mmCIF file of C-alpha atoms in Angstrom:
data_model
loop_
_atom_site.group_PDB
_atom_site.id
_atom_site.type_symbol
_atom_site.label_atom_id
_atom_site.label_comp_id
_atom_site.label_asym_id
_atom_site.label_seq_id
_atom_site.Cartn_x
_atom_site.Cartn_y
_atom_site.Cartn_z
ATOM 1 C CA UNK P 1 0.000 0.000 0.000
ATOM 2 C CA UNK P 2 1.303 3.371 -0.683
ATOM 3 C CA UNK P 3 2.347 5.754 1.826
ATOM 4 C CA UNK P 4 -0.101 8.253 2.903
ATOM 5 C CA UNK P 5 -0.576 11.298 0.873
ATOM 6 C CA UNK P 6 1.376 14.798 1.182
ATOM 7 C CA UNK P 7 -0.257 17.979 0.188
ATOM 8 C CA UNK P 8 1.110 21.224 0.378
ATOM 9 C CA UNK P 9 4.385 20.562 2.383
ATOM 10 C CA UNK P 10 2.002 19.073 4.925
ATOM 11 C CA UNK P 11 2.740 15.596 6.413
ATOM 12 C CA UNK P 12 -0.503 13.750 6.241
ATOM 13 C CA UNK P 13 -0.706 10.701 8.691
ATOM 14 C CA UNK P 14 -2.885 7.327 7.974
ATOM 15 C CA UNK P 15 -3.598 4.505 9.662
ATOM 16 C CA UNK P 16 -0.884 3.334 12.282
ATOM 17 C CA UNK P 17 0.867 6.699 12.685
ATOM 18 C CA UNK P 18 0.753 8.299 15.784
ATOM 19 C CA UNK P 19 -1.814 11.583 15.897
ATOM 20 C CA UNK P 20 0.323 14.349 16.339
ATOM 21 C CA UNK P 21 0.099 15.863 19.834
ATOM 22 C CA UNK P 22 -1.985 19.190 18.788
ATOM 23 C CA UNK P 23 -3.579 21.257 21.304
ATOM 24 C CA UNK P 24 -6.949 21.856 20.815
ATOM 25 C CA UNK P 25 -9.101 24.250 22.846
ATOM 26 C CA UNK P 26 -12.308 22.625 25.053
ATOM 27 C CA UNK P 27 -15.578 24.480 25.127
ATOM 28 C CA UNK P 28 -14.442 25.833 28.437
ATOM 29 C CA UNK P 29 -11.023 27.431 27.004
ATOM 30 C CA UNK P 30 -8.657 24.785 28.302
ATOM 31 C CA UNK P 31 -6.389 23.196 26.168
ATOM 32 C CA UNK P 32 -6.883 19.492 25.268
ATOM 33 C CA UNK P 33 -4.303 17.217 24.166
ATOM 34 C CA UNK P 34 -4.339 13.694 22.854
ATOM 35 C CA UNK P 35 -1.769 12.951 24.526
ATOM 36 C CA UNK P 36 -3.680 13.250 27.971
ATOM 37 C CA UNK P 37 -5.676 10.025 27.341
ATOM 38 C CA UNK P 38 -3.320 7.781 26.269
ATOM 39 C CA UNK P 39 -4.612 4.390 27.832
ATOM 40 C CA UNK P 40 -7.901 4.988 26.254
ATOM 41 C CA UNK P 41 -8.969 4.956 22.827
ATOM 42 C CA UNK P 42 -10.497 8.325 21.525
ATOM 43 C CA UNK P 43 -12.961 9.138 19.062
ATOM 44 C CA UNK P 44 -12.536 12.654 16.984
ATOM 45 C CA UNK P 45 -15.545 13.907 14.939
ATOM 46 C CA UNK P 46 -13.897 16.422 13.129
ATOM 47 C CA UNK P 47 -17.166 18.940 12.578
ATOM 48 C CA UNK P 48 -17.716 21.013 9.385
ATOM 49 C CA UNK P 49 -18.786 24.049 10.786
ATOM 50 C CA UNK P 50 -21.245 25.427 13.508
ATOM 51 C CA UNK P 51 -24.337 25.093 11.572
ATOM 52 C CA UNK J 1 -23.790 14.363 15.633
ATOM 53 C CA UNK J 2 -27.197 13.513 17.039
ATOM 54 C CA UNK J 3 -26.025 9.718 16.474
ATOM 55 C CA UNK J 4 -23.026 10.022 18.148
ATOM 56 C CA UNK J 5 -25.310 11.257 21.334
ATOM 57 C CA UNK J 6 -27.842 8.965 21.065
ATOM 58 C CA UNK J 7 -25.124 6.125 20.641
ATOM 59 C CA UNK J 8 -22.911 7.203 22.983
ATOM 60 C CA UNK J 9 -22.794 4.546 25.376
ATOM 61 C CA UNK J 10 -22.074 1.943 22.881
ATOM 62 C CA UNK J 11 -18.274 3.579 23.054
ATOM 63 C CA UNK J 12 -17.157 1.640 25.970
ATOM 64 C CA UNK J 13 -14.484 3.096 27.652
ATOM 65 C CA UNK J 14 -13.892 5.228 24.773
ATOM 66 C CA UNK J 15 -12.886 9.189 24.919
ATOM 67 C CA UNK J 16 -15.762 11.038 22.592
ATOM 68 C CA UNK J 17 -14.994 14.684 21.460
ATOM 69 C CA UNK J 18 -16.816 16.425 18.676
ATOM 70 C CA UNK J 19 -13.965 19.071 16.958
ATOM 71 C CA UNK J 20 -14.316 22.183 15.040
ATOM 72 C CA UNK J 21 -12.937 24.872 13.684
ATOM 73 C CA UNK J 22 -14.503 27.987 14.567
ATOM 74 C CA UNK J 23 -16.832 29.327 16.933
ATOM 75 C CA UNK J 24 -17.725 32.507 15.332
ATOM 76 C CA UNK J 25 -21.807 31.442 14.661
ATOM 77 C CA UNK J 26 -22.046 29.641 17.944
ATOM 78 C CA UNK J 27 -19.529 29.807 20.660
ATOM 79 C CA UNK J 28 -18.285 26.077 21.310
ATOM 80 C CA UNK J 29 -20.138 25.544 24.874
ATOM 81 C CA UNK J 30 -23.652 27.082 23.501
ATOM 82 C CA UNK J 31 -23.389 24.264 20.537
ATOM 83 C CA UNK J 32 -22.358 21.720 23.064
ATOM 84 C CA UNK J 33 -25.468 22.425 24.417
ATOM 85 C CA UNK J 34 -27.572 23.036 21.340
ATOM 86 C CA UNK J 35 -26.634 18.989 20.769
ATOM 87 C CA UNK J 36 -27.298 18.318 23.637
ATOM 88 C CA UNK J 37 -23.622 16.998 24.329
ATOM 89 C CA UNK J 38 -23.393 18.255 27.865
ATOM 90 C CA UNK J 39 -25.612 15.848 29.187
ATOM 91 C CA UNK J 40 -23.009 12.858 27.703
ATOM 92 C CA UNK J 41 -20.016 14.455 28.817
ATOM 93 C CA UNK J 42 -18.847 14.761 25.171
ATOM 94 C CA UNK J 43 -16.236 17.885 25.112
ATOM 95 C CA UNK J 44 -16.530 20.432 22.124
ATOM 96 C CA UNK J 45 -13.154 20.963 20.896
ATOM 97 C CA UNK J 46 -11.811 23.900 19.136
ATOM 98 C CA UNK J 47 -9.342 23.832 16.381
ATOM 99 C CA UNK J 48 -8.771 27.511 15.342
ATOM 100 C CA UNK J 49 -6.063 27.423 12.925
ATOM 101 C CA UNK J 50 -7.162 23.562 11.670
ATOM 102 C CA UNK J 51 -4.312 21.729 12.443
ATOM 103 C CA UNK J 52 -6.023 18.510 13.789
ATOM 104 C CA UNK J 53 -7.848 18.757 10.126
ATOM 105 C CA UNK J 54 -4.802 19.130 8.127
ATOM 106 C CA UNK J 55 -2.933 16.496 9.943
ATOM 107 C CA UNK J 56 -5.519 14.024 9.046
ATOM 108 C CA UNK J 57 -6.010 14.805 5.608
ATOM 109 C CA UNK J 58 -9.133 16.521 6.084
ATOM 110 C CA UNK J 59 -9.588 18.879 2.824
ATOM 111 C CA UNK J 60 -12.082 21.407 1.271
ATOM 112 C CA UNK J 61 -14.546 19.933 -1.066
ATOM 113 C CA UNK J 62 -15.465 21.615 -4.244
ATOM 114 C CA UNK J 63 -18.657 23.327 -4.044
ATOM 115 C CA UNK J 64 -20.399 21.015 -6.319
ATOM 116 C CA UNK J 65 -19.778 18.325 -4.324
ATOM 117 C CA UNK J 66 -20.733 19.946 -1.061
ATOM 118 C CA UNK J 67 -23.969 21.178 -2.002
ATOM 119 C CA UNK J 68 -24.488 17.872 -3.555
ATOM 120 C CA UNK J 69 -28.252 16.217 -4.434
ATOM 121 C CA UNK J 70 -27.072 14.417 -1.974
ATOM 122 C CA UNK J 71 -26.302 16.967 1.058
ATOM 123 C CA UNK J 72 -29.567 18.924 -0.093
ATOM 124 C CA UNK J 73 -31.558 15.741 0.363
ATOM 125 C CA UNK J 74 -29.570 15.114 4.067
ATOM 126 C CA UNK J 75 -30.230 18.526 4.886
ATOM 127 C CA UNK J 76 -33.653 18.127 4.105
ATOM 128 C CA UNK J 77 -34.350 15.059 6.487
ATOM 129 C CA UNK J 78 -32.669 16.931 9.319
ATOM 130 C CA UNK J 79 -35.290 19.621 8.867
ATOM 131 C CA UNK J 80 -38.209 17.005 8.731
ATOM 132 C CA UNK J 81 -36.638 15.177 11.703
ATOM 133 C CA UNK J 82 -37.370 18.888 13.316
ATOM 134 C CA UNK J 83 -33.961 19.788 13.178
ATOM 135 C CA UNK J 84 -33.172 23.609 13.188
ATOM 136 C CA UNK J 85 -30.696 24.441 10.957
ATOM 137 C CA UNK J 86 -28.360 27.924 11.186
ATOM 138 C CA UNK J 87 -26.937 30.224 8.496
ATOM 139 C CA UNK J 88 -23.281 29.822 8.469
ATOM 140 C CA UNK J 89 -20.652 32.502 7.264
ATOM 141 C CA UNK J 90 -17.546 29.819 8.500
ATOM 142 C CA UNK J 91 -16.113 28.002 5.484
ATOM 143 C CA UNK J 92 -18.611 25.514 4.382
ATOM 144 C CA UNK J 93 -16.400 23.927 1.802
ATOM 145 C CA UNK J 94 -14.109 22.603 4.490
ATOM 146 C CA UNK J 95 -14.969 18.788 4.989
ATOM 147 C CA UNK J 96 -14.818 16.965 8.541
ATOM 148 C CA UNK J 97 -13.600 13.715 9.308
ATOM 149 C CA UNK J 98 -13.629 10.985 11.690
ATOM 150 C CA UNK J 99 -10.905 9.240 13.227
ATOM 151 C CA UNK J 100 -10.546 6.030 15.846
ATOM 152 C CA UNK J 101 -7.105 6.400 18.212
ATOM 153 C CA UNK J 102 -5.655 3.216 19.781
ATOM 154 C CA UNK J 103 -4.235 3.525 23.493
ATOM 155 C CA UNK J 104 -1.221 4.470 22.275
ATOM 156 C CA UNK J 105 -2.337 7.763 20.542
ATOM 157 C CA UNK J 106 -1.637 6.381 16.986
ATOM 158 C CA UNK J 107 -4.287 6.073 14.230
ATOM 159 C CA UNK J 108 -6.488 3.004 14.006
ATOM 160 C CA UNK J 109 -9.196 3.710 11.666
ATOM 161 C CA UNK J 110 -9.687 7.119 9.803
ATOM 162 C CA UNK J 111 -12.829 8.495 7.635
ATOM 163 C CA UNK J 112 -12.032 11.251 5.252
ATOM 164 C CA UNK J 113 -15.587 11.879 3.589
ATOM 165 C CA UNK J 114 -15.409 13.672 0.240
ATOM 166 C CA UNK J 115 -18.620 15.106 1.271
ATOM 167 C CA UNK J 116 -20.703 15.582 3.728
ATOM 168 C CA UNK J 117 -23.500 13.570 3.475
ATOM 169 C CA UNK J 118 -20.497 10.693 2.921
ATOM 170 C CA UNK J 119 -20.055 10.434 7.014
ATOM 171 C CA UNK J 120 -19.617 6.954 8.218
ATOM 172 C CA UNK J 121 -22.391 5.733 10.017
ATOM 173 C CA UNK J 122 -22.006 5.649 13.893
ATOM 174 C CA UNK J 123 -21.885 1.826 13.958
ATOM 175 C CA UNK J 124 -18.989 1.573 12.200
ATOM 176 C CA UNK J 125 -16.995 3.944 14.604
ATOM 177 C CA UNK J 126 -18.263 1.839 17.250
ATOM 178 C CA UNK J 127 -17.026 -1.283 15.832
ATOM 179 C CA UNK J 128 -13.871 0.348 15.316
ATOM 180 C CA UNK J 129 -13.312 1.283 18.818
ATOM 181 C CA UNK J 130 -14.759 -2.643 19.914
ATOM 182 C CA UNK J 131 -11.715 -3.992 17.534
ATOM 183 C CA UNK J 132 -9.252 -2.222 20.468
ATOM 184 C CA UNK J 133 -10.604 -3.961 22.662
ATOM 185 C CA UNK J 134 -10.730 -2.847 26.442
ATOM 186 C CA UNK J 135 -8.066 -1.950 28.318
#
């Protein structure tokens, strides 16, 4: 299988890579990290938009 | 997103988190509440600059294939289902995806949807997270 796909200078991961530790803001303005719930699996539904 | 609330148990010991990118419309913990995802403990996550989306491969569709027969016709049976839907000025040509994470914070199964009625159904994120297994 290939590799998974670059696009604009941006490394793109796929299945078996590890999610890069990103900090992402909670609805309470704390920063959330993947990292934090290692141990568990986690489930991202990455949204569209607010509509 | 309603069938990842109504499903929501079926995730085991799983973390949850619905993620976007903006909060201009609707700030993040007025839509967790508009869905109702308070009452799950599923976190709204904010992803200003779109990193987590880039990362995963998560592109902008072309505006013929977002407004899609396909997307009107979802749209429309969110409305029947009495579903209120809001104007939007955010960028509605970015697509979403949906990704499973193994204990060990690498990818185990990823969605990239070239549109958005293309979303996987819930089931099939729940059987993903089952193949891990508990810990």
């Amino acid at each position: 299988m290939d590799g998974p796909p670059r696009s604009g200078g941006t490394h793109v991961i796929g299945v078996g890579d590890p999610v890069p530790d990103l900090v992402l803001i909670d609805h309470d303005g704390a920063p959330w990290h993947v990292s934090e719930h290692r141990g568990r699996p986690v489930v991202l539904v990455l949204h569209r938009h607010l509509a | 997103m309603a069938a990842v609330r109504d499903h929501h148990d079926r995730f085991a010991d799983a973390h949850v988190a619905v993620v976007t990118f903006a909060g201009g419309v609707m700030p993040a913990a007025a839509y967790r509440r508009h869905l109702g995802l308070d009452e799950i403990d599923v976190p709204v996550l904010v992803d200003p600059d779109r990193a987590m989306y880039r990362a995963l491969g998560a592109s902008r569709g072309s505006l013929r294939r977002v407004w899609s027969p396909g997307t009107l016709a979802m749209y429309a049976r969110l409305l029947r289902a009495g579903r209120r839907l809001q104007r939007s000025d955010e960028d509605t040509r970015q697509l979403g995806a949906d990704v499973v994470i193994d204990r060990r914070g690498r990818v185990h199964r990823l969605w990239l949807p070239d549109g958005p009625d293309r979303r996987p159904p819930v089931s099939e994120l729940v059987d993903a997270v089952a193949e891990l297994g508990r810990g």
